[in-house]
Amino acid sequence: MCRARLISSILASFAAAILFSSSESAAQSTTSRTTAPAQAIGSASVVLKPRQLDFNFGGTTTSLGPKGDWTINALVSHRGLLCATYAVGVRYGTGSPGCSNVVWLTDVTYATEQRQCNNAAVYHSGGDVQPQLIEPFARITCAERVIRCTGVCK
């Protein structure tokens, strides 16, 4: 009888360790960052400022207007059956062509947050207005797209 209890206790401890390690890996968080150079769209004849700056990250686009208004649209793919929560954000800055040596003018602002499961690809769309981007608008040359994943991220 004592031997059966010992084996049962060992099995229970082993099962608890497996559950603990599974829940620990499920709580991971990752961040993916990609930069893109600006493409100026249109210009005002008097001040030669673009009407809008567009950035393309391949599957994600963001646009910034001269009043600090921006939008971001992204198709985010989740791998695996277990769920994770994805947030898509952006920040803008000035730098040399090709977006090297960038001075970021804002922190990352997340516009969307969605839970995804079962190998789903979900369209994220959102935006914001950041008045601190009005004055430096004509000098902005780069954007950084940030995808944050919390949960079972692969």
PDB file of C-alpha atoms in Angstrom:
ATOM      1  CA  MET A   1       0.000   0.000   0.000  1.00  0.00           C
ATOM      2  CA  CYS A   2       2.841   2.462   0.819  1.00  0.00           C
ATOM      3  CA  ARG A   3       4.482   1.716  -2.509  1.00  0.00           C
ATOM      4  CA  ALA A   4       1.255   2.584  -4.365  1.00  0.00           C
ATOM      5  CA  ARG A   5       1.014   5.919  -2.505  1.00  0.00           C
ATOM      6  CA  LEU A   6       4.636   6.695  -3.308  1.00  0.00           C
ATOM      7  CA  ILE A   7       4.110   5.997  -7.021  1.00  0.00           C
ATOM      8  CA  SER A   8       0.881   8.017  -6.983  1.00  0.00           C
ATOM      9  CA  SER A   9       2.669  10.925  -5.287  1.00  0.00           C
ATOM     10  CA  ILE A  10       5.521  10.836  -7.814  1.00  0.00           C
ATOM     11  CA  LEU A  11       3.068  10.790 -10.730  1.00  0.00           C
ATOM     12  CA  ALA A  12       1.114  13.712  -9.243  1.00  0.00           C
ATOM     13  CA  SER A  13       4.340  15.727  -8.834  1.00  0.00           C
ATOM     14  CA  PHE A  14       5.367  14.916 -12.401  1.00  0.00           C
ATOM     15  CA  ALA A  15       1.947  16.001 -13.740  1.00  0.00           C
ATOM     16  CA  ALA A  16       2.122  19.243 -11.741  1.00  0.00           C
ATOM     17  CA  ALA A  17       5.577  19.993 -13.153  1.00  0.00           C
ATOM     18  CA  ILE A  18       4.325  19.445 -16.699  1.00  0.00           C
ATOM     19  CA  LEU A  19       1.316  21.723 -16.118  1.00  0.00           C
ATOM     20  CA  PHE A  20       3.532  24.420 -14.589  1.00  0.00           C
ATOM     21  CA  SER A  21       5.972  24.360 -17.500  1.00  0.00           C
ATOM     22  CA  SER A  22       3.090  24.464 -20.008  1.00  0.00           C
ATOM     23  CA  SER A  23       1.499  27.485 -18.352  1.00  0.00           C
ATOM     24  CA  GLU A  24       4.889  29.190 -18.097  1.00  0.00           C
ATOM     25  CA  SER A  25       5.507  28.830 -21.847  1.00  0.00           C
ATOM     26  CA  ALA A  26       1.981  30.038 -22.598  1.00  0.00           C
ATOM     27  CA  ALA A  27       2.696  33.351 -20.890  1.00  0.00           C
ATOM     28  CA  GLN A  28       5.508  34.392 -23.225  1.00  0.00           C
ATOM     29  CA  SER A  29       5.638  37.731 -24.989  1.00  0.00           C
ATOM     30  CA  THR A  30       7.481  38.620 -28.193  1.00  0.00           C
ATOM     31  CA  THR A  31       7.883  41.769 -30.274  1.00  0.00           C
ATOM     32  CA  SER A  32       8.616  42.051 -33.990  1.00  0.00           C
ATOM     33  CA  ARG A  33       9.914  45.378 -35.383  1.00  0.00           C
ATOM     34  CA  THR A  34      10.263  46.468 -39.020  1.00  0.00           C
ATOM     35  CA  THR A  35      11.188  49.908 -40.413  1.00  0.00           C
ATOM     36  CA  ALA A  36      10.218  51.427 -43.755  1.00  0.00           C
ATOM     37  CA  PRO A  37      11.110  54.682 -45.549  1.00  0.00           C
ATOM     38  CA  ALA A  38       8.448  57.315 -46.315  1.00  0.00           C
ATOM     39  CA  GLN A  39       6.790  57.761 -49.681  1.00  0.00           C
ATOM     40  CA  ALA A  40       5.410  61.308 -49.961  1.00  0.00           C
ATOM     41  CA  ILE A  41       1.996  61.530 -51.606  1.00  0.00           C
ATOM     42  CA  GLY A  42       1.030  64.847 -53.266  1.00  0.00           C
ATOM     43  CA  SER A  43       2.324  68.280 -52.296  1.00  0.00           C
ATOM     44  CA  ALA A  44       0.893  71.672 -51.536  1.00  0.00           C
ATOM     45  CA  SER A  45       2.068  74.232 -54.079  1.00  0.00           C
ATOM     46  CA  VAL A  46       2.784  77.000 -51.564  1.00  0.00           C
ATOM     47  CA  VAL A  47       4.861  75.203 -48.939  1.00  0.00           C
ATOM     48  CA  LEU A  48       5.818  72.059 -50.873  1.00  0.00           C
ATOM     49  CA  LYS A  49       4.756  69.796 -48.004  1.00  0.00           C
ATOM     50  CA  PRO A  50       3.334  66.395 -48.836  1.00  0.00           C
ATOM     51  CA  ARG A  51      -0.356  65.840 -48.136  1.00  0.00           C
ATOM     52  CA  GLN A  52       0.424  62.457 -46.669  1.00  0.00           C
ATOM     53  CA  LEU A  53       3.342  60.135 -45.940  1.00  0.00           C
ATOM     54  CA  ASP A  54       2.837  56.463 -46.750  1.00  0.00           C
ATOM     55  CA  PHE A  55       4.952  53.568 -45.487  1.00  0.00           C
ATOM     56  CA  ASN A  56       4.793  49.998 -46.787  1.00  0.00           C
ATOM     57  CA  PHE A  57       6.138  47.091 -44.746  1.00  0.00           C
ATOM     58  CA  GLY A  58       4.993  44.316 -47.086  1.00  0.00           C
ATOM     59  CA  GLY A  59       1.617  43.213 -45.735  1.00  0.00           C
ATOM     60  CA  THR A  60       1.322  46.286 -43.518  1.00  0.00           C
ATOM     61  CA  THR A  61       0.795  49.909 -44.491  1.00  0.00           C
ATOM     62  CA  THR A  62       0.657  53.054 -42.418  1.00  0.00           C
ATOM     63  CA  SER A  63      -0.176  56.603 -43.481  1.00  0.00           C
ATOM     64  CA  LEU A  64       0.629  59.816 -41.637  1.00  0.00           C
ATOM     65  CA  GLY A  65      -1.161  63.113 -42.300  1.00  0.00           C
ATOM     66  CA  PRO A  66       0.166  66.642 -41.676  1.00  0.00           C
ATOM     67  CA  LYS A  67      -2.138  67.070 -38.654  1.00  0.00           C
ATOM     68  CA  GLY A  68      -0.558  64.133 -36.828  1.00  0.00           C
ATOM     69  CA  ASP A  69      -3.327  61.749 -37.852  1.00  0.00           C
ATOM     70  CA  TRP A  70      -2.231  58.239 -38.755  1.00  0.00           C
ATOM     71  CA  THR A  71      -3.684  54.862 -39.663  1.00  0.00           C
ATOM     72  CA  ILE A  72      -2.208  51.395 -39.784  1.00  0.00           C
ATOM     73  CA  ASN A  73      -3.498  48.311 -41.605  1.00  0.00           C
ATOM     74  CA  ALA A  74      -1.914  44.898 -41.191  1.00  0.00           C
ATOM     75  CA  LEU A  75      -2.620  41.260 -41.871  1.00  0.00           C
ATOM     76  CA  VAL A  76      -1.201  39.346 -38.898  1.00  0.00           C
ATOM     77  CA  SER A  77      -0.750  35.576 -39.064  1.00  0.00           C
ATOM     78  CA  HIS A  78      -0.795  33.335 -36.005  1.00  0.00           C
ATOM     79  CA  ARG A  79       0.847  29.906 -36.126  1.00  0.00           C
ATOM     80  CA  GLY A  80      -0.460  27.133 -33.931  1.00  0.00           C
ATOM     81  CA  LEU A  81      -3.723  26.014 -32.412  1.00  0.00           C
ATOM     82  CA  LEU A  82      -3.347  27.623 -28.994  1.00  0.00           C
ATOM     83  CA  CYS A  83      -4.265  31.311 -28.761  1.00  0.00           C
ATOM     84  CA  ALA A  84      -2.234  34.497 -28.493  1.00  0.00           C
ATOM     85  CA  THR A  85      -3.089  38.194 -28.391  1.00  0.00           C
ATOM     86  CA  TYR A  86      -1.520  40.411 -31.052  1.00  0.00           C
ATOM     87  CA  ALA A  87      -1.203  44.204 -30.924  1.00  0.00           C
ATOM     88  CA  VAL A  88      -0.086  46.295 -33.914  1.00  0.00           C
ATOM     89  CA  GLY A  89       1.572  49.656 -33.355  1.00  0.00           C
ATOM     90  CA  VAL A  90       3.736  52.261 -35.023  1.00  0.00           C
ATOM     91  CA  ARG A  91       6.169  55.095 -34.321  1.00  0.00           C
ATOM     92  CA  TYR A  92       7.648  57.756 -36.609  1.00  0.00           C
ATOM     93  CA  GLY A  93      11.070  59.332 -36.876  1.00  0.00           C
ATOM     94  CA  THR A  94      13.691  61.118 -38.927  1.00  0.00           C
ATOM     95  CA  GLY A  95      16.758  59.421 -40.337  1.00  0.00           C
ATOM     96  CA  SER A  96      18.943  58.931 -43.335  1.00  0.00           C
ATOM     97  CA  PRO A  97      17.649  57.196 -46.470  1.00  0.00           C
ATOM     98  CA  GLY A  98      16.982  53.546 -45.811  1.00  0.00           C
ATOM     99  CA  CYS A  99      15.997  54.409 -42.227  1.00  0.00           C
ATOM    100  CA  SER A 100      19.393  54.100 -40.607  1.00  0.00           C
ATOM    101  CA  ASN A 101      20.363  56.287 -37.646  1.00  0.00           C
ATOM    102  CA  VAL A 102      16.715  57.117 -36.932  1.00  0.00           C
ATOM    103  CA  VAL A 103      15.741  59.569 -34.201  1.00  0.00           C
ATOM    104  CA  TRP A 104      12.282  58.420 -33.107  1.00  0.00           C
ATOM    105  CA  LEU A 105       9.863  61.272 -32.442  1.00  0.00           C
ATOM    106  CA  THR A 106       7.270  59.197 -30.594  1.00  0.00           C
ATOM    107  CA  ASP A 107       7.053  56.052 -28.551  1.00  0.00           C
ATOM    108  CA  VAL A 108       5.274  53.063 -30.080  1.00  0.00           C
ATOM    109  CA  THR A 109       1.516  53.596 -30.030  1.00  0.00           C
ATOM    110  CA  TYR A 110      -0.598  50.448 -30.412  1.00  0.00           C
ATOM    111  CA  ALA A 111      -3.739  50.870 -32.497  1.00  0.00           C
ATOM    112  CA  THR A 112      -5.160  47.340 -32.372  1.00  0.00           C
ATOM    113  CA  GLU A 113      -5.252  44.316 -30.116  1.00  0.00           C
ATOM    114  CA  GLN A 114      -6.894  41.053 -31.137  1.00  0.00           C
ATOM    115  CA  ARG A 115      -6.894  37.468 -29.866  1.00  0.00           C
ATOM    116  CA  GLN A 116      -6.017  34.916 -32.549  1.00  0.00           C
ATOM    117  CA  CYS A 117      -6.166  31.105 -32.509  1.00  0.00           C
ATOM    118  CA  ASN A 118      -6.063  28.089 -34.839  1.00  0.00           C
ATOM    119  CA  ASN A 119      -3.560  29.319 -37.456  1.00  0.00           C
ATOM    120  CA  ALA A 120      -5.704  32.400 -38.142  1.00  0.00           C
ATOM    121  CA  ALA A 121      -4.684  35.390 -40.232  1.00  0.00           C
ATOM    122  CA  VAL A 122      -6.545  38.455 -38.921  1.00  0.00           C
ATOM    123  CA  TYR A 123      -6.768  41.938 -40.422  1.00  0.00           C
ATOM    124  CA  HIS A 124      -5.822  44.666 -37.931  1.00  0.00           C
ATOM    125  CA  SER A 125      -6.830  48.252 -38.647  1.00  0.00           C
ATOM    126  CA  GLY A 126      -6.656  51.335 -36.428  1.00  0.00           C
ATOM    127  CA  GLY A 127      -5.149  54.743 -35.923  1.00  0.00           C
ATOM    128  CA  ASP A 128      -4.648  57.735 -33.698  1.00  0.00           C
ATOM    129  CA  VAL A 129      -3.809  61.447 -33.717  1.00  0.00           C
ATOM    130  CA  GLN A 130      -0.494  62.582 -32.258  1.00  0.00           C
ATOM    131  CA  PRO A 131      -0.204  66.403 -32.238  1.00  0.00           C
ATOM    132  CA  GLN A 132       3.546  66.169 -31.533  1.00  0.00           C
ATOM    133  CA  LEU A 133       3.971  65.009 -35.172  1.00  0.00           C
ATOM    134  CA  ILE A 134       2.503  68.199 -36.712  1.00  0.00           C
ATOM    135  CA  GLU A 135       5.618  70.397 -36.499  1.00  0.00           C
ATOM    136  CA  PRO A 136       8.171  67.783 -37.693  1.00  0.00           C
ATOM    137  CA  PHE A 137       5.819  66.279 -40.326  1.00  0.00           C
ATOM    138  CA  ALA A 138       7.808  67.487 -43.373  1.00  0.00           C
ATOM    139  CA  ARG A 139      11.043  66.018 -41.918  1.00  0.00           C
ATOM    140  CA  ILE A 140       9.669  62.547 -41.096  1.00  0.00           C
ATOM    141  CA  THR A 141      11.384  59.918 -43.209  1.00  0.00           C
ATOM    142  CA  CYS A 142      10.805  56.612 -41.386  1.00  0.00           C
ATOM    143  CA  ALA A 143       8.190  54.571 -39.598  1.00  0.00           C
ATOM    144  CA  GLU A 144       8.564  51.469 -37.490  1.00  0.00           C
ATOM    145  CA  ARG A 145       5.824  48.863 -37.385  1.00  0.00           C
ATOM    146  CA  VAL A 146       5.689  46.857 -34.155  1.00  0.00           C
ATOM    147  CA  ILE A 147       3.754  43.639 -33.660  1.00  0.00           C
ATOM    148  CA  ARG A 148       3.543  42.505 -30.049  1.00  0.00           C
ATOM    149  CA  CYS A 149       2.398  38.975 -29.242  1.00  0.00           C
ATOM    150  CA  THR A 150       1.376  37.791 -25.781  1.00  0.00           C
ATOM    151  CA  GLY A 151       0.410  34.183 -25.105  1.00  0.00           C
ATOM    152  CA  VAL A 152       1.450  31.164 -27.142  1.00  0.00           C
ATOM    153  CA  CYS A 153       3.625  32.988 -29.698  1.00  0.00           C
ATOM    154  CA  LYS A 154       5.443  31.023 -32.384  1.00  0.00           C
TER     155      LYS A 154
END
